[in-house]
mmCIF file of C-alpha atoms in Angstrom:
data_model
loop_
_atom_site.group_PDB
_atom_site.id
_atom_site.type_symbol
_atom_site.label_atom_id
_atom_site.label_comp_id
_atom_site.label_asym_id
_atom_site.label_seq_id
_atom_site.Cartn_x
_atom_site.Cartn_y
_atom_site.Cartn_z
ATOM 1 C CA MET A 1 71.030 44.054 51.172
ATOM 2 C CA LEU A 2 68.668 47.243 51.026
ATOM 3 C CA ILE A 3 68.816 47.429 54.738
ATOM 4 C CA LEU A 4 72.947 47.288 54.909
ATOM 5 C CA MET A 5 73.042 49.786 52.007
ATOM 6 C CA SER A 6 70.747 52.056 53.939
ATOM 7 C CA ILE A 7 72.865 51.897 57.324
ATOM 8 C CA LEU A 8 76.221 52.595 55.262
ATOM 9 C CA GLY A 9 74.415 55.183 53.002
ATOM 10 C CA GLY A 10 73.321 57.053 56.280
ATOM 11 C CA PHE A 11 76.635 56.797 57.958
ATOM 12 C CA ILE A 12 78.433 58.475 55.069
ATOM 13 C CA ILE A 13 75.704 61.100 54.746
ATOM 14 C CA LEU A 14 76.265 61.947 58.239
ATOM 15 C CA THR A 15 80.007 62.223 58.288
ATOM 16 C CA LEU A 16 79.663 64.605 55.418
ATOM 17 C CA GLY A 17 77.178 66.669 57.259
ATOM 18 C CA ALA A 18 79.100 66.769 60.615
ATOM 19 C CA GLU A 19 82.097 68.001 58.748
ATOM 20 C CA SER A 20 80.250 70.912 56.968
ATOM 21 C CA MET A 21 78.490 71.913 60.427
ATOM 22 C CA VAL A 22 82.011 71.819 62.213
ATOM 23 C CA ARG A 23 83.507 74.071 59.574
ATOM 24 C CA GLY A 24 80.447 76.509 59.547
ATOM 25 C CA ALA A 25 80.117 76.783 63.204
ATOM 26 C CA CYS A 26 83.886 77.320 63.798
ATOM 27 C CA ALA A 27 83.828 80.166 61.033
ATOM 28 C CA ILE A 28 80.982 81.933 62.610
ATOM 29 C CA ALA A 29 82.302 81.456 66.316
ATOM 30 C CA LEU A 30 85.677 83.285 65.249
ATOM 31 C CA ARG A 31 84.055 85.783 63.050
ATOM 32 C CA LEU A 32 81.129 87.015 65.244
ATOM 33 C CA GLY A 33 83.206 86.722 68.310
ATOM 34 C CA ILE A 34 80.945 84.043 70.033
ATOM 35 C CA ALA A 35 82.642 81.698 72.144
ATOM 36 C CA PRO A 36 83.118 78.170 70.627
ATOM 37 C CA LEU A 37 81.795 76.533 73.754
ATOM 38 C CA VAL A 38 78.528 78.734 73.023
ATOM 39 C CA ILE A 39 78.147 77.540 69.501
ATOM 40 C CA GLY A 40 79.098 73.942 70.638
ATOM 41 C CA LEU A 41 76.049 74.206 73.216
ATOM 42 C CA THR A 42 73.660 75.261 70.744
ATOM 43 C CA ILE A 43 73.927 75.478 67.101
ATOM 44 C CA VAL A 44 76.099 72.273 66.723
ATOM 45 C CA ALA A 45 74.245 70.491 69.582
ATOM 46 C CA PHE A 46 70.913 71.225 68.468
ATOM 47 C CA GLY A 47 71.655 70.489 64.742
ATOM 48 C CA THR A 48 73.102 66.780 65.770
ATOM 49 C CA SER A 49 69.941 66.228 67.700
ATOM 50 C CA ALA A 50 67.831 66.852 64.684
ATOM 51 C CA PRO A 51 67.631 63.332 64.058
ATOM 52 C CA GLU A 52 66.490 62.414 67.416
ATOM 53 C CA LEU A 53 63.678 64.950 67.045
ATOM 54 C CA ALA A 54 62.576 63.694 63.653
ATOM 55 C CA VAL A 55 62.411 60.112 64.938
ATOM 56 C CA SER A 56 60.888 60.986 68.201
ATOM 57 C CA ILE A 57 58.203 62.924 66.494
ATOM 58 C CA LYS A 58 57.600 60.634 63.772
ATOM 59 C CA SER A 59 57.138 57.744 66.889
ATOM 60 C CA ALA A 60 54.983 60.091 69.013
ATOM 61 C CA LEU A 61 52.393 60.208 65.877
ATOM 62 C CA ALA A 62 52.486 56.719 65.281
ATOM 63 C CA GLY A 63 51.894 56.264 69.035
ATOM 64 C CA ASN A 64 55.359 54.165 69.564
ATOM 65 C CA SER A 65 56.106 55.972 72.921
ATOM 66 C CA GLY A 66 58.748 53.247 73.457
ATOM 67 C CA ILE A 67 60.699 54.344 70.581
ATOM 68 C CA ALA A 68 60.141 58.147 71.251
ATOM 69 C CA LEU A 69 61.308 58.005 75.042
ATOM 70 C CA GLY A 70 64.041 55.257 74.594
ATOM 71 C CA ASN A 71 65.339 57.218 71.598
ATOM 72 C CA VAL A 72 66.011 60.348 74.031
ATOM 73 C CA VAL A 73 67.018 58.156 77.306
ATOM 74 C CA GLY A 74 69.247 55.716 75.306
ATOM 75 C CA SER A 75 70.843 58.772 73.442
ATOM 76 C CA ASN A 76 71.640 60.757 76.377
ATOM 77 C CA ILE A 77 73.431 57.416 77.887
ATOM 78 C CA VAL A 78 75.152 56.872 74.663
ATOM 79 C CA ASN A 79 76.192 60.644 74.303
ATOM 80 C CA ILE A 80 78.319 60.285 77.449
ATOM 81 C CA GLY A 81 78.881 56.413 77.572
ATOM 82 C CA LEU A 82 79.910 56.137 73.905
ATOM 83 C CA ILE A 83 80.363 59.262 71.872
ATOM 84 C CA LEU A 84 82.524 60.940 74.771
ATOM 85 C CA ALA A 85 84.239 57.762 75.627
ATOM 86 C CA ILE A 86 85.542 57.370 72.002
ATOM 87 C CA THR A 87 86.342 60.936 71.416
ATOM 88 C CA ALA A 88 88.340 60.899 74.785
ATOM 89 C CA LEU A 89 90.042 57.723 73.680
ATOM 90 C CA ILE A 90 90.984 58.997 70.398
ATOM 91 C CA LYS A 91 92.141 62.499 71.683
ATOM 92 C CA PRO A 92 92.077 63.744 75.245
ATOM 93 C CA ILE A 93 89.333 66.776 75.975
ATOM 94 C CA LYS A 94 89.852 70.054 77.449
ATOM 95 C CA VAL A 95 87.230 70.964 79.702
ATOM 96 C CA GLN A 96 86.325 74.798 80.449
ATOM 97 C CA SER A 97 85.833 75.689 84.298
ATOM 98 C CA GLN A 98 82.450 77.200 83.235
ATOM 99 C CA MET A 99 81.462 73.677 81.520
ATOM 100 C CA ILE A 100 81.700 72.271 85.268
ATOM 101 C CA ARG A 101 80.472 75.028 86.919
ATOM 102 C CA ARG A 102 77.372 75.821 84.591
ATOM 103 C CA ASP A 103 76.458 73.603 81.829
ATOM 104 C CA ILE A 104 77.178 70.168 83.358
ATOM 105 C CA PRO A 105 75.028 70.717 86.481
ATOM 106 C CA ILE A 106 72.187 72.155 84.233
ATOM 107 C CA MET A 107 72.217 68.874 82.347
ATOM 108 C CA VAL A 108 72.042 67.009 85.718
ATOM 109 C CA ALA A 109 69.093 69.200 86.673
ATOM 110 C CA VAL A 110 67.157 68.734 83.669
ATOM 111 C CA THR A 111 67.930 65.156 83.595
ATOM 112 C CA ILE A 112 66.224 64.827 87.059
ATOM 113 C CA ALA A 113 63.393 67.083 85.738
ATOM 114 C CA LEU A 114 62.684 64.246 83.293
ATOM 115 C CA ILE A 115 62.559 61.583 85.976
ATOM 116 C CA ILE A 116 60.057 63.610 88.019
ATOM 117 C CA ALA A 117 57.750 64.253 84.935
ATOM 118 C CA VAL A 118 57.765 60.664 84.171
ATOM 119 C CA MET A 119 56.746 59.505 87.715
ATOM 120 C CA ASP A 120 53.007 59.594 86.936
ATOM 121 C CA GLY A 121 53.640 57.373 84.035
ATOM 122 C CA GLU A 122 53.721 59.857 81.107
ATOM 123 C CA ILE A 123 55.029 63.153 79.596
ATOM 124 C CA GLY A 124 51.996 64.918 78.858
ATOM 125 C CA THR A 125 51.295 68.352 77.095
ATOM 126 C CA LEU A 126 51.950 70.509 80.419
ATOM 127 C CA ASP A 127 55.159 68.981 80.894
ATOM 128 C CA GLY A 128 56.038 69.518 77.304
ATOM 129 C CA LEU A 129 55.231 73.316 77.720
ATOM 130 C CA VAL A 130 57.287 73.494 80.755
ATOM 131 C CA PHE A 131 60.356 71.825 79.058
ATOM 132 C CA ILE A 132 60.247 74.032 75.956
ATOM 133 C CA ALA A 133 59.905 77.027 78.420
ATOM 134 C CA LEU A 134 62.948 75.935 80.126
ATOM 135 C CA LEU A 135 64.806 75.306 76.887
ATOM 136 C CA ILE A 136 64.142 79.149 75.959
ATOM 137 C CA GLY A 137 65.734 80.111 79.126
ATOM 138 C CA TYR A 138 68.606 78.093 78.830
ATOM 139 C CA LEU A 139 69.448 79.357 75.364
ATOM 140 C CA VAL A 140 68.982 83.053 76.606
ATOM 141 C CA TYR A 141 71.230 82.379 79.753
ATOM 142 C CA SER A 142 73.742 80.580 77.410
ATOM 143 C CA TYR A 143 74.225 83.507 75.118
ATOM 144 C CA ARG A 144 74.308 86.059 77.947
ATOM 145 C CA CYS A 145 77.105 83.906 79.906
ATOM 146 C CA GLY A 146 78.948 83.205 76.709
ATOM 147 C CA ASP A 147 79.634 87.043 76.242
ATOM 148 C CA ALA A 148 80.605 87.196 79.614
ATOM 149 C CA ASP A 149 83.058 84.253 79.585
ATOM 150 C CA ASP A 150 84.778 85.308 76.440
ATOM 151 C CA SER A 151 87.654 87.119 78.048
ATOM 152 C CA ASP A 152 88.021 83.850 80.298
ATOM 153 C CA ALA A 153 87.800 81.173 77.392
ATOM 154 C CA ASP A 154 90.604 79.358 75.983
ATOM 155 C CA ILE A 155 89.744 79.754 72.215
ATOM 156 C CA GLU A 156 92.112 77.762 70.317
ATOM 157 C CA GLU A 157 93.449 78.299 67.006
ATOM 158 C CA VAL A 158 91.378 76.081 64.829
ATOM 159 C CA GLU A 159 91.278 75.627 61.224
ATOM 160 C CA LYS A 160 89.937 78.485 59.142
ATOM 161 C CA GLY A 161 86.310 78.057 57.553
ATOM 162 C CA PRO A 162 84.950 79.903 54.931
ATOM 163 C CA LYS A 163 85.354 83.972 55.002
ATOM 164 C CA ASN A 164 82.034 84.502 53.868
ATOM 165 C CA PRO A 165 80.105 84.409 56.848
ATOM 166 C CA LEU A 166 76.828 83.656 54.518
ATOM 167 C CA LEU A 167 78.486 80.777 53.285
ATOM 168 C CA ALA A 168 79.111 79.667 56.666
ATOM 169 C CA VAL A 169 75.676 79.564 57.377
ATOM 170 C CA VAL A 170 74.991 77.502 54.222
ATOM 171 C CA MET A 171 77.356 74.973 55.286
ATOM 172 C CA ILE A 172 75.641 74.803 58.800
ATOM 173 C CA ALA A 173 72.421 74.477 57.042
ATOM 174 C CA ALA A 174 73.538 71.781 54.627
ATOM 175 C CA GLY A 175 75.302 69.846 57.356
ATOM 176 C CA ILE A 176 72.066 70.117 59.433
ATOM 177 C CA GLY A 177 69.947 68.588 56.436
ATOM 178 C CA MET A 178 72.760 65.794 55.709
ATOM 179 C CA LEU A 179 72.525 65.046 59.403
ATOM 180 C CA VAL A 180 68.771 64.699 59.575
ATOM 181 C CA GLY A 181 68.420 62.722 56.106
ATOM 182 C CA GLY A 182 71.389 60.507 57.053
ATOM 183 C CA GLY A 183 70.184 59.945 60.540
ATOM 184 C CA ILE A 184 66.715 58.793 59.414
ATOM 185 C CA LEU A 185 68.275 56.799 56.905
ATOM 186 C CA PHE A 186 70.408 55.107 59.386
ATOM 187 C CA VAL A 187 67.914 54.478 61.847
ATOM 188 C CA ASN A 188 65.335 53.068 59.397
ATOM 189 C CA GLY A 189 67.809 50.425 58.474
ATOM 190 C CA ALA A 190 68.797 49.568 61.747
ATOM 191 C CA VAL A 191 65.157 49.314 63.125
ATOM 192 C CA GLU A 192 64.224 46.939 60.219
ATOM 193 C CA LEU A 193 67.226 44.869 60.904
ATOM 194 C CA ALA A 194 66.366 44.999 64.662
ATOM 195 C CA ARG A 195 62.615 44.094 64.306
ATOM 196 C CA HIS A 196 63.759 41.202 61.942
ATOM 197 C CA PHE A 197 65.351 39.568 65.109
ATOM 198 C CA GLY A 198 61.928 40.348 67.368
ATOM 199 C CA VAL A 199 63.846 42.882 69.453
ATOM 200 C CA SER A 200 61.202 44.902 71.529
ATOM 201 C CA GLU A 201 60.251 48.466 70.795
ATOM 202 C CA VAL A 202 61.601 49.751 73.879
ATOM 203 C CA VAL A 203 64.949 47.932 73.755
ATOM 204 C CA ILE A 204 65.213 49.139 69.982
ATOM 205 C CA GLY A 205 64.463 52.818 71.171
ATOM 206 C CA LEU A 206 67.271 52.407 74.012
ATOM 207 C CA THR A 207 69.878 50.808 71.957
ATOM 208 C CA ILE A 208 69.608 50.658 67.869
ATOM 209 C CA VAL A 209 67.636 54.032 67.545
ATOM 210 C CA ALA A 210 69.468 55.627 70.300
ATOM 211 C CA ILE A 211 72.849 54.643 68.637
ATOM 212 C CA GLY A 212 71.754 55.619 65.261
ATOM 213 C CA THR A 213 70.414 58.780 66.221
ATOM 214 C CA SER A 214 73.555 59.514 68.066
ATOM 215 C CA MET A 215 75.741 58.859 65.047
ATOM 216 C CA PRO A 216 75.919 62.833 64.195
ATOM 217 C CA GLU A 217 77.089 63.628 67.842
ATOM 218 C CA LEU A 218 79.680 60.961 67.635
ATOM 219 C CA VAL A 219 80.870 62.044 63.995
ATOM 220 C CA THR A 220 80.735 65.649 64.880
ATOM 221 C CA SER A 221 82.507 65.434 68.177
ATOM 222 C CA VAL A 222 85.456 63.198 66.912
ATOM 223 C CA VAL A 223 85.692 65.560 63.724
ATOM 224 C CA ALA A 224 85.728 68.652 66.311
ATOM 225 C CA ALA A 225 88.340 67.037 68.715
ATOM 226 C CA ILE A 226 90.871 66.045 65.989
ATOM 227 C CA LYS A 227 90.396 69.621 64.906
ATOM 228 C CA GLY A 228 91.515 70.782 68.171
ATOM 229 C CA GLU A 229 88.067 72.150 68.892
ATOM 230 C CA SER A 230 87.566 70.698 72.430
ATOM 231 C CA ASP A 231 84.768 73.239 73.167
ATOM 232 C CA ILE A 232 82.578 71.851 70.271
ATOM 233 C CA ALA A 233 83.279 68.420 71.141
ATOM 234 C CA ILE A 234 82.177 68.544 74.675
ATOM 235 C CA GLY A 235 79.425 71.239 74.215
ATOM 236 C CA ASN A 236 78.022 69.095 71.679
ATOM 237 C CA VAL A 237 77.370 66.289 74.061
ATOM 238 C CA VAL A 238 76.142 68.074 76.996
ATOM 239 C CA GLY A 239 74.029 70.502 74.610
ATOM 240 C CA SER A 240 72.434 67.668 72.955
ATOM 241 C CA ASN A 241 71.582 66.188 76.119
ATOM 242 C CA ILE A 242 70.077 69.026 77.477
ATOM 243 C CA PHE A 243 68.412 69.666 73.965
ATOM 244 C CA ASN A 244 67.085 66.031 73.866
ATOM 245 C CA ILE A 245 65.042 66.260 77.060
ATOM 246 C CA LEU A 246 63.907 69.812 77.094
ATOM 247 C CA GLY A 247 63.316 70.271 73.213
ATOM 248 C CA ILE A 248 62.807 66.787 71.723
ATOM 249 C CA LEU A 249 60.349 65.434 74.734
ATOM 250 C CA GLY A 250 59.027 68.787 74.784
ATOM 251 C CA ILE A 251 58.059 69.341 71.097
ATOM 252 C CA ALA A 252 56.977 65.437 70.738
ATOM 253 C CA SER A 253 54.816 65.285 73.787
ATOM 254 C CA LEU A 254 52.793 68.289 72.356
ATOM 255 C CA VAL A 255 52.279 66.199 69.470
ATOM 256 C CA TYR A 256 50.945 63.231 71.341
ATOM 257 C CA PRO A 257 51.573 62.342 75.163
ATOM 258 C CA ILE A 258 54.636 60.014 75.498
ATOM 259 C CA SER A 259 53.967 57.098 77.981
ATOM 260 C CA SER A 260 56.906 55.567 80.055
ATOM 261 C CA ALA A 261 55.297 52.122 80.117
ATOM 262 C CA GLY A 262 57.776 49.474 79.571
ATOM 263 C CA PHE A 263 60.570 51.316 81.056
ATOM 264 C CA SER A 264 62.327 50.131 84.489
ATOM 265 C CA LYS A 265 63.747 52.517 87.099
ATOM 266 C CA VAL A 266 67.391 51.025 86.031
ATOM 267 C CA ASP A 267 67.062 52.964 82.563
ATOM 268 C CA PHE A 268 66.581 56.218 84.205
ATOM 269 C CA ALA A 269 69.040 55.833 86.991
ATOM 270 C CA VAL A 270 71.699 54.812 84.627
ATOM 271 C CA MET A 271 70.973 58.061 82.545
ATOM 272 C CA LEU A 272 71.377 60.183 85.681
ATOM 273 C CA GLY A 273 74.293 58.259 86.879
ATOM 274 C CA PHE A 274 76.033 58.944 83.563
ATOM 275 C CA ALA A 275 75.006 62.868 83.935
ATOM 276 C CA VAL A 276 76.471 63.014 87.416
ATOM 277 C CA ALA A 277 79.496 60.988 86.839
ATOM 278 C CA LEU A 278 80.722 63.310 84.174
ATOM 279 C CA LEU A 279 81.120 66.209 86.886
ATOM 280 C CA PRO A 280 84.157 64.329 88.838
ATOM 281 C CA LEU A 281 85.551 62.955 85.659
ATOM 282 C CA ALA A 282 85.613 66.298 83.955
ATOM 283 C CA TRP A 283 86.914 67.989 87.186
ATOM 284 C CA THR A 284 90.181 65.707 87.118
ATOM 285 C CA GLY A 285 92.714 68.425 85.739
ATOM 286 C CA LEU A 286 89.987 70.101 83.759
ATOM 287 C CA ARG A 287 90.282 67.320 80.974
ATOM 288 C CA ILE A 288 88.526 64.031 80.187
ATOM 289 C CA GLY A 289 91.421 61.733 79.191
ATOM 290 C CA ARG A 290 91.953 58.069 77.858
ATOM 291 C CA ARG A 291 91.374 56.755 81.274
ATOM 292 C CA GLU A 292 88.059 58.297 81.892
ATOM 293 C CA GLY A 293 87.015 57.439 78.326
ATOM 294 C CA ALA A 294 87.861 53.877 79.110
ATOM 295 C CA LEU A 295 85.810 53.976 82.388
ATOM 296 C CA LEU A 296 82.859 55.568 80.660
ATOM 297 C CA MET A 297 82.807 53.039 77.567
ATOM 298 C CA LEU A 298 83.127 50.092 80.305
ATOM 299 C CA ALA A 299 80.160 51.573 81.856
ATOM 300 C CA ASN A 300 78.034 51.929 78.768
ATOM 301 C CA LEU A 301 78.896 48.217 77.524
ATOM 302 C CA VAL A 302 77.933 46.898 80.919
ATOM 303 C CA TYR A 303 74.543 48.861 80.521
ATOM 304 C CA MET A 304 74.188 47.509 76.939
ATOM 305 C CA GLY A 305 74.793 43.986 78.261
ATOM 306 C CA TYR A 306 72.168 44.230 80.830
ATOM 307 C CA LEU A 307 69.677 45.277 78.113
ATOM 308 C CA VAL A 308 70.404 42.655 75.627
ATOM 309 C CA GLN A 309 70.207 40.143 78.525
ATOM 310 C CA ASN A 310 66.778 41.299 79.824
ATOM 311 C CA ALA A 311 65.787 41.269 75.888
ATOM 312 C CA THR A 312 66.839 37.744 75.443
ATOM 313 C CA THR A 313 65.141 36.326 78.686
ATOM 314 C CA ALA A 314 61.933 38.592 78.257
#
């Protein structure tokens, strides 16, 4: 009963946190002249990745590399195969051209960088430093490109957030706090439930933990899409995937080297496959519609089925 209450309570807190963050982020974007796409790729994306950061650092400190790395790999798969799929099924997502030209290719490149980093069996301190340096470079690049793209950006009329910029910042901070707390509460309950059934650490990281820590992305993207904020909806997913690799694994590997033992090439291939597939799917009509969402969902279900089958036959 306590485990189920933890899962339900975590989800409720996540929902409230996502609502607060989207309102605050939209308000700042409109009032400071920052493109919503940049807000979605940075503040919202990194904020919704806070649970992944907390869980991965906690796992790295405990020596649970399977959960730390599986959390990131699984979350990046879930972000596209589940979060973006559900969001598109609810309401088709418009995609700006610069997202296809710039941000999705960067996500693909970062994913390849992770695969290269784990070829020697672990993500060490040097890998972590390189990842963090790349993250800083990406942040600077996104901000500068955001200014250049403002005239070309299709900034939709959105629900007005708080008129006071300070209040908007408070709402973002409160949202991040609730996302972190709710995400950890949700994951703790889900992990205990999974371990009760004897599921391996790697599978827990790729499935239960990955889905649990991706709940903020799901709730935030769905809320943003319903409010007509397509930029934040897709920017949240792409930005989160970039931050998950460069920021979370970068920081976690500085705390403790992360081993890739127990992972198969299939896991990394699927992660890269989803990242690459997003390019042609988004290119068709500059939108991700319900048909594309259904394809992503089907592919994700096939992969989850593969993990479950392997877990039961191991």
